[in-house]
Short mmCIF file of C-alpha atoms and ligand atoms in Angstrom, two decimals:
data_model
loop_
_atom_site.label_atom_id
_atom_site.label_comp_id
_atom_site.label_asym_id
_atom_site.label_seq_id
_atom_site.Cartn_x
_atom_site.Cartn_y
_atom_site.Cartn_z
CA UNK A 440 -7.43 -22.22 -2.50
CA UNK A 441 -5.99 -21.66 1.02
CA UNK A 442 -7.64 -19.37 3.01
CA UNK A 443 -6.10 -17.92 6.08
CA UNK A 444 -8.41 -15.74 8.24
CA UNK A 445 -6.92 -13.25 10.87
CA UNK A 446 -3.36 -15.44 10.90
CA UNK A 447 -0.17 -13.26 10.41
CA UNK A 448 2.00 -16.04 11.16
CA UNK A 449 4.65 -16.90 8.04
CA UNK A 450 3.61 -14.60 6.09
CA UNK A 451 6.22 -13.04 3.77
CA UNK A 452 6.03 -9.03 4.41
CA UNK A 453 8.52 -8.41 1.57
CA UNK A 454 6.39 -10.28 -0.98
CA UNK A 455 3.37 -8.49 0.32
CA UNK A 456 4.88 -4.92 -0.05
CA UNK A 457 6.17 -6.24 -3.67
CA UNK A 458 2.72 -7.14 -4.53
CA UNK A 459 1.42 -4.18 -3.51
CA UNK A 460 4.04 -1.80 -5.53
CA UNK A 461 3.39 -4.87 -8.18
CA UNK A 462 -0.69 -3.77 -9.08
CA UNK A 463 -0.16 -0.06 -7.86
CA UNK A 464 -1.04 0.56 -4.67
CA UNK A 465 0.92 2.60 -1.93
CA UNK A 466 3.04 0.55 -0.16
CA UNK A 467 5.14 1.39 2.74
CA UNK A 468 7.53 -1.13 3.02
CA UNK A 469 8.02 -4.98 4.59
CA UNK A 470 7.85 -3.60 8.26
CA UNK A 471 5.30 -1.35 8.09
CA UNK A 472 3.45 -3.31 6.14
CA UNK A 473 3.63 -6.11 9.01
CA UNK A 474 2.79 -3.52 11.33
CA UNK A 475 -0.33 -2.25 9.89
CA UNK A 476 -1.57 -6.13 9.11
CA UNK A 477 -0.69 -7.42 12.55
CA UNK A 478 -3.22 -3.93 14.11
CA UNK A 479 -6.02 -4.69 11.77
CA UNK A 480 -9.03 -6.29 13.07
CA UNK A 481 -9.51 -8.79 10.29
CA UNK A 482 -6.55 -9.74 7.82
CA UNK A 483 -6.78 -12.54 5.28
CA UNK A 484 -4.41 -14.02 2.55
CA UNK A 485 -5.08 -16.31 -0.31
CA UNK A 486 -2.92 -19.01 -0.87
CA UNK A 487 -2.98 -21.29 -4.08
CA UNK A 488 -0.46 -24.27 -4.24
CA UNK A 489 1.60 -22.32 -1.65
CA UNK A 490 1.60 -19.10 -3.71
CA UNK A 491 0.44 -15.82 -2.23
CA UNK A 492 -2.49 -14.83 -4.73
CA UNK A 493 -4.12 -12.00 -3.19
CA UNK A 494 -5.10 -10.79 0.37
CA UNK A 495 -6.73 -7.92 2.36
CA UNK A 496 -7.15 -6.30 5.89
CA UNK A 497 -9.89 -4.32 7.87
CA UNK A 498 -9.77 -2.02 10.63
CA UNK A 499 -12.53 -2.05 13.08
CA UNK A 500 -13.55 -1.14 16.42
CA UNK A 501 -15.33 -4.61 16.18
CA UNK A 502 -18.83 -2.86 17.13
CA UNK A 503 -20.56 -1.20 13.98
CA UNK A 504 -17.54 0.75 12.45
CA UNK A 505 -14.21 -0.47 10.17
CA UNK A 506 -12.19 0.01 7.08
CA UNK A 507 -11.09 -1.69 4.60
CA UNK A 508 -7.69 -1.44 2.86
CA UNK A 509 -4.70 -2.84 1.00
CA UNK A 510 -7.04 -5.45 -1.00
CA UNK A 511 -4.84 -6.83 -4.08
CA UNK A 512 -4.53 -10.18 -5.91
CA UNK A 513 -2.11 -10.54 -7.67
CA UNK A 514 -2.36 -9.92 -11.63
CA UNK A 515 -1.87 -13.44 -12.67
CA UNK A 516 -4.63 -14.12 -10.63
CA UNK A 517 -6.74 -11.83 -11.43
CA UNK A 518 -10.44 -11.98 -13.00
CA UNK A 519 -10.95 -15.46 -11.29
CA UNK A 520 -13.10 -14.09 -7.52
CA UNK A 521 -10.32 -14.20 -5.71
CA UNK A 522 -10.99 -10.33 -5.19
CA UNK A 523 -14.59 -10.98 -4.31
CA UNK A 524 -13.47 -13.71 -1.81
CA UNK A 525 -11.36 -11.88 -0.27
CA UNK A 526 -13.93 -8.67 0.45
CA UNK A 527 -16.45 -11.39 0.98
CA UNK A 528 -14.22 -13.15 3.86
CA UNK A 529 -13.55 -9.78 5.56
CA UNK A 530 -17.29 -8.59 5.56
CA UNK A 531 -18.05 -11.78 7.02
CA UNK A 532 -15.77 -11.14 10.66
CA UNK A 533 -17.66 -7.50 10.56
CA UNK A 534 -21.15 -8.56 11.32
CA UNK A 535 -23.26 -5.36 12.66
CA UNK A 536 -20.37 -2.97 11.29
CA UNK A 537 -20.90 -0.40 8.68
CA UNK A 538 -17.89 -0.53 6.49
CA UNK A 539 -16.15 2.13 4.53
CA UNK A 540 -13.01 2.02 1.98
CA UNK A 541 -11.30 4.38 -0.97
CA UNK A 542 -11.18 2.53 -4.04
CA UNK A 543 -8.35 3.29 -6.82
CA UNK A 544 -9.74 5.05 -9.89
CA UNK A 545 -11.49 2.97 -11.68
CA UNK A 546 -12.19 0.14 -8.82
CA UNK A 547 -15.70 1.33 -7.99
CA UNK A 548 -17.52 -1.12 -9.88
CA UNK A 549 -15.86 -3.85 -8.05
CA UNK A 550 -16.71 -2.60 -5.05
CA UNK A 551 -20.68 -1.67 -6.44
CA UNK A 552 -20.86 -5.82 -6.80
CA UNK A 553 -19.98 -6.45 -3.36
CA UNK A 554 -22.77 -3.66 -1.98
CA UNK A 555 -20.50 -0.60 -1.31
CA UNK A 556 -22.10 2.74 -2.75
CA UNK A 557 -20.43 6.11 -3.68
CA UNK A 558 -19.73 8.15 -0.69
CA UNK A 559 -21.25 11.70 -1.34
CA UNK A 560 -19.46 13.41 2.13
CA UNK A 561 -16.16 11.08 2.27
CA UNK A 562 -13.56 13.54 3.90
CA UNK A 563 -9.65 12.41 3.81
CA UNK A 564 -6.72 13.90 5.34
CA UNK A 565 -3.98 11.94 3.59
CA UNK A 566 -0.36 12.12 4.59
CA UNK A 567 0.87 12.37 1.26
CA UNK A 568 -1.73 15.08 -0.07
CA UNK A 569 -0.55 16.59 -3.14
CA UNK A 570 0.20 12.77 -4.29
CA UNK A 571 -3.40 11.24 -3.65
CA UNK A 572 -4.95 14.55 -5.64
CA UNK A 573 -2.58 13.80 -8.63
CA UNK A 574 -3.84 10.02 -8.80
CA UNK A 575 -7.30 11.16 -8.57
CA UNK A 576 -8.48 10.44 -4.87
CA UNK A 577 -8.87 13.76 -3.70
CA UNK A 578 -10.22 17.14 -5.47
C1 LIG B 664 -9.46 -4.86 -7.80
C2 LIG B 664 -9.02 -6.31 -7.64
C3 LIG B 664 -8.80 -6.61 -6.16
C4 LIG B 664 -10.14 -7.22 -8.18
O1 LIG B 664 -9.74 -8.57 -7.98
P1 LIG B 664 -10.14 -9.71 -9.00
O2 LIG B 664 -9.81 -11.01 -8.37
O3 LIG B 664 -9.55 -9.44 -10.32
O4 LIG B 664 -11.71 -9.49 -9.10
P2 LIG B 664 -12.85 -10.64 -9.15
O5 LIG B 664 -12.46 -11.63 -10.20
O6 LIG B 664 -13.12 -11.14 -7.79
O7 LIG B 664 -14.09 -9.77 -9.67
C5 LIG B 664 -15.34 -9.75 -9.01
C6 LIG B 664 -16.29 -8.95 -9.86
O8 LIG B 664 -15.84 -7.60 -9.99
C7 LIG B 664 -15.62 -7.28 -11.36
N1 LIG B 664 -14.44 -6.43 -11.45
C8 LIG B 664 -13.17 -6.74 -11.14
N2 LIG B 664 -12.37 -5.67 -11.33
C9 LIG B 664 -13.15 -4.69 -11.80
C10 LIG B 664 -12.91 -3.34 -12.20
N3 LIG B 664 -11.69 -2.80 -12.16
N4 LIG B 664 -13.96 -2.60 -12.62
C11 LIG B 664 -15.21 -3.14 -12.66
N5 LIG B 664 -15.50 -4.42 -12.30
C12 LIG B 664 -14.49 -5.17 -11.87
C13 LIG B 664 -15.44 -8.61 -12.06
O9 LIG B 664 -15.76 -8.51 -13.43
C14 LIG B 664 -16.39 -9.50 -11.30
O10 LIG B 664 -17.71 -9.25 -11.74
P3 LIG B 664 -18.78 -10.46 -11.86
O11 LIG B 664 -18.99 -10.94 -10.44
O12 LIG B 664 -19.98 -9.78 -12.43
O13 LIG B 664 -18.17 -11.49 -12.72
C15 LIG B 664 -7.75 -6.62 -8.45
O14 LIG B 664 -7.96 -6.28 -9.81
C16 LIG B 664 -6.52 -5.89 -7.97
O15 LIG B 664 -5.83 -6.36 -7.07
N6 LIG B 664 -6.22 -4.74 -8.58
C17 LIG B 664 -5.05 -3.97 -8.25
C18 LIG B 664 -5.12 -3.43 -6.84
C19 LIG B 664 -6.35 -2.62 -6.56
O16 LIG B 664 -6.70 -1.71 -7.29
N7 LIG B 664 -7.02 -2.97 -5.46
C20 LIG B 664 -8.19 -2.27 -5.01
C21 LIG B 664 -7.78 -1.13 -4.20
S1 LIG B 664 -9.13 -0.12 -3.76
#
């Protein structure tokens, strides 16, 4: 497995906006997409014999606060820690930082194994409302 830590260089936006439409998520399209990688604080991709298998990003003010967001791997490789290593390598550039994130429904309990805990005041002010209340993120 190839790991590359905070490194936007080569990657292919397109195939990272596919896989992100691929397993569900919102996705924004190739440029975007570059430009919200290329602002995080901490981005990593997965790499296994020169395939993208999964990846992930974190915004932080590099102190004691950041998100984390857009964490996939792709489905065929899925169920093997790649998910886990890629949380894992991200919590690891946030020493000090408290770190919050919105699963997808049914996602907690990947994020309970890594140490996150149910947010009981979590406030959002999404752009597309109406949409994230209809997949379950919002009441
Ligand atoms: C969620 C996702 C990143 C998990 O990646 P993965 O590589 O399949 O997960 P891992 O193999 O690293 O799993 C790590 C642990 O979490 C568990 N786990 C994985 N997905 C889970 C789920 N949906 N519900 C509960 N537990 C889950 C695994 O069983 C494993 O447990 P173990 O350590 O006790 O064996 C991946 O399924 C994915 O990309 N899904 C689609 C996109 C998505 O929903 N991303 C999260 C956005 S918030």
């Amino acid at each position: 497995m190839d790991v590359r830590m905070n490194d936007c260089a080569g990657v292919d936006w397109a195939e990272v906006d596919a896989t992100l439409e691929r397993v569900g998520m919102a996705h924004h399209g190739p440029e975007l997409v570059r430009k919200a990688f290329e602002a995080s604080r901490v981005v990593v991709f997965l790499y296994e014999g020169g395939r993208l298998a999964g990846f992930g990003r974190a915004i932080s003010d590099g102190a004691y606060q950041a998100a984390i967001y857009d964490v996939a791997v792709q489905p065929e490789f899925q169920g093997r820690g790649l998910g886990r290593q890629v949380v894992q390598a991200i919590l690891n550039e946030l020493p000090g930082c408290s770190v919050i994130l919105y699963a997808s429904p049914g996602k907690e309990d990947f994020y309970r194994k890594l140490g996150f805990r149910r947010m009981r005041t979590g406030m959002a002010r999404f752009t597309l409302g109406q949409a994230m209340a209809d997949k379950g993120f919002t009441d």
